[in-house]
């Protein structure tokens, strides 16, 4: 019995954070305040419709639009995208997103880590980094979307047919199921 306790203690000591206290909701709220969570969400949500315009599904819809109608159609699509994101930007959606973010932060970070992050983001360097976050997101979003689109196209060409055959074999025992084309 004594050996089991010693083994447990050694294992816990070897695993960083095994005995660490989980982050409190109050401390995570403070971290979000210091990080400017709400402003960052507002800035991100304002740019999201523009970023979503580069999604393959939307680009394929726009591809067939005559050149002289592109601007008008893009405005309509942007308006609908903005409206569809409204549930994340209204008071209820904002609270839900914030609650999800708090829960995720508490799940991932310990109290010690949240305290260290808060201290960092309160520092001049931390404030400078957070002030530049919207610029960083602007700089990374378009290239990231292009990369994702490229990867998805490659997946569709190289992997999707084999994946579909495997799924069909599971479902109906053949490469192509009778009810599917």
XYZ file of C-alpha atoms in Angstrom:
181
model
C 0.000 0.000 0.000
C 2.834 2.373 0.908
C 4.469 1.774 -2.494
C 1.265 2.805 -4.298
C 1.241 6.168 -2.487
C 4.912 6.739 -3.231
C 4.349 5.872 -6.892
C 1.354 8.239 -7.045
C 3.381 11.053 -5.485
C 6.273 10.504 -7.901
C 3.907 10.448 -10.896
C 2.181 13.644 -9.809
C 5.507 15.360 -9.230
C 6.586 14.354 -12.738
C 3.460 15.828 -14.311
C 3.600 19.646 -14.265
C 0.424 21.150 -12.875
C -0.865 17.848 -11.460
C -1.557 19.521 -8.112
C -2.051 23.023 -9.493
C -5.175 24.928 -8.578
C -7.632 25.537 -11.397
C -8.096 29.148 -12.431
C -10.971 30.945 -10.730
C -13.675 32.629 -12.777
C -12.831 35.954 -11.117
C -9.178 35.716 -12.158
C -10.113 34.783 -15.737
C -12.516 37.746 -15.862
C -9.642 39.964 -14.708
C -7.378 38.495 -17.409
C -10.028 39.229 -20.048
C -10.373 42.779 -18.742
C -6.607 43.334 -18.972
C -6.489 41.746 -22.442
C -9.351 43.888 -23.715
C -11.357 40.784 -24.582
C -14.539 42.665 -25.509
C -12.759 45.138 -27.799
C -10.848 42.309 -29.459
C -14.123 40.447 -30.059
C -15.747 43.603 -31.445
C -12.832 44.238 -33.804
C -12.789 40.603 -34.945
C -16.553 40.484 -35.492
C -16.468 43.676 -37.577
C -13.950 42.131 -39.960
C -15.438 38.640 -40.063
C -17.893 39.207 -42.960
C -15.073 40.567 -45.128
C -12.895 37.604 -44.222
C -15.711 35.133 -44.880
C -16.046 36.496 -48.413
C -12.907 34.470 -49.232
C -14.456 31.159 -48.201
C -14.610 28.676 -51.103
C -18.396 28.305 -50.905
C -18.904 32.045 -51.239
C -16.229 32.441 -53.902
C -17.865 29.704 -55.992
C -21.199 31.559 -55.808
C -19.542 34.806 -56.841
C -17.629 33.173 -59.709
C -20.737 32.984 -61.882
C -21.788 36.583 -61.290
C -21.242 38.948 -64.210
C -18.463 41.500 -63.609
C -20.835 44.468 -63.701
C -22.955 42.904 -60.920
C -20.085 41.790 -58.640
C -20.077 44.878 -56.391
C -23.833 44.792 -55.792
C -23.831 41.045 -55.122
C -20.844 41.330 -52.769
C -22.730 44.004 -50.787
C -25.759 41.715 -50.442
C -23.623 38.746 -49.377
C -21.722 40.923 -46.873
C -25.009 42.180 -45.425
C -26.306 38.624 -44.955
C -23.037 37.474 -43.430
C -23.135 40.413 -41.028
C -26.700 39.551 -40.067
C -25.792 35.886 -39.577
C -23.020 36.882 -37.171
C -25.389 39.120 -35.203
C -26.141 36.322 -32.748
C -22.492 36.409 -31.685
C -22.378 40.177 -31.317
C -25.615 40.952 -29.531
C -25.750 41.020 -25.723
C -26.875 37.390 -25.390
C -24.340 36.078 -27.927
C -21.528 38.088 -26.382
C -22.313 36.636 -22.948
C -22.430 33.108 -24.355
C -19.097 33.563 -26.153
C -17.534 35.085 -23.052
C -18.824 32.229 -20.861
C -17.431 29.669 -23.331
C -14.096 31.478 -23.352
C -13.977 31.602 -19.543
C -14.758 27.890 -19.282
C -12.100 27.041 -21.878
C -9.534 29.205 -20.116
C -10.325 27.550 -16.783
C -10.051 24.124 -18.395
C -6.640 24.794 -19.959
C -4.819 27.144 -17.594
C -4.001 26.889 -13.910
C -4.491 29.746 -11.452
C -0.739 30.369 -11.485
C -0.732 30.644 -15.283
C -3.728 32.991 -15.373
C -2.088 35.187 -12.741
C 1.149 35.245 -14.780
C -0.753 36.117 -17.976
C -2.622 38.899 -16.198
C 0.612 40.302 -14.837
C 2.184 40.144 -18.293
C -0.754 41.841 -20.051
C -0.715 44.585 -17.405
C 2.937 45.312 -18.247
C 3.945 47.853 -20.919
C 5.061 45.013 -23.208
C 1.804 43.116 -22.691
C -0.284 46.245 -23.360
C 1.750 46.898 -26.518
C 1.185 43.346 -27.738
C -2.575 43.565 -27.124
C -2.737 46.954 -28.856
C -1.156 45.339 -31.922
C -3.430 42.288 -31.877
C -5.966 43.728 -34.368
C -3.108 44.476 -36.783
C -1.764 40.966 -36.309
C -5.186 39.444 -36.952
C -5.540 41.582 -40.092
C -2.120 40.456 -41.282
C -2.747 36.742 -40.694
C -6.428 36.304 -41.566
C -6.258 36.606 -45.371
C -3.162 34.425 -45.799
C -4.628 31.865 -43.391
C -7.911 31.745 -45.308
C -5.992 31.327 -48.588
C -3.960 28.507 -47.068
C -7.085 26.799 -45.762
C -8.760 27.131 -49.152
C -5.690 25.678 -50.889
C -5.535 22.795 -48.408
C -9.236 22.083 -48.809
C -8.926 22.013 -52.601
C -5.971 19.632 -52.342
C -7.931 17.450 -49.916
C -10.899 17.325 -52.256
C -8.711 16.340 -55.185
C -6.340 13.952 -53.437
C -8.128 12.450 -50.446
C -11.886 12.927 -50.650
C -12.549 10.194 -53.260
C -10.666 7.576 -51.201
C -12.371 8.751 -48.009
C -15.805 8.503 -49.663
C -15.042 4.981 -50.901
C -14.040 3.886 -47.391
C -17.178 5.414 -45.901
C -19.319 3.718 -48.547
C -17.645 0.354 -47.771
C -18.589 0.822 -44.127
C -22.157 1.861 -44.946
C -23.066 -0.484 -47.787
C -20.071 -2.769 -48.345
C -19.242 -1.296 -51.773
C -17.151 1.569 -53.142
C -20.351 3.292 -54.285
C -23.616 2.863 -52.410
C -26.660 2.164 -54.589
C -28.587 5.235 -53.377
C -25.596 7.570 -53.811
C -24.184 8.965 -57.004
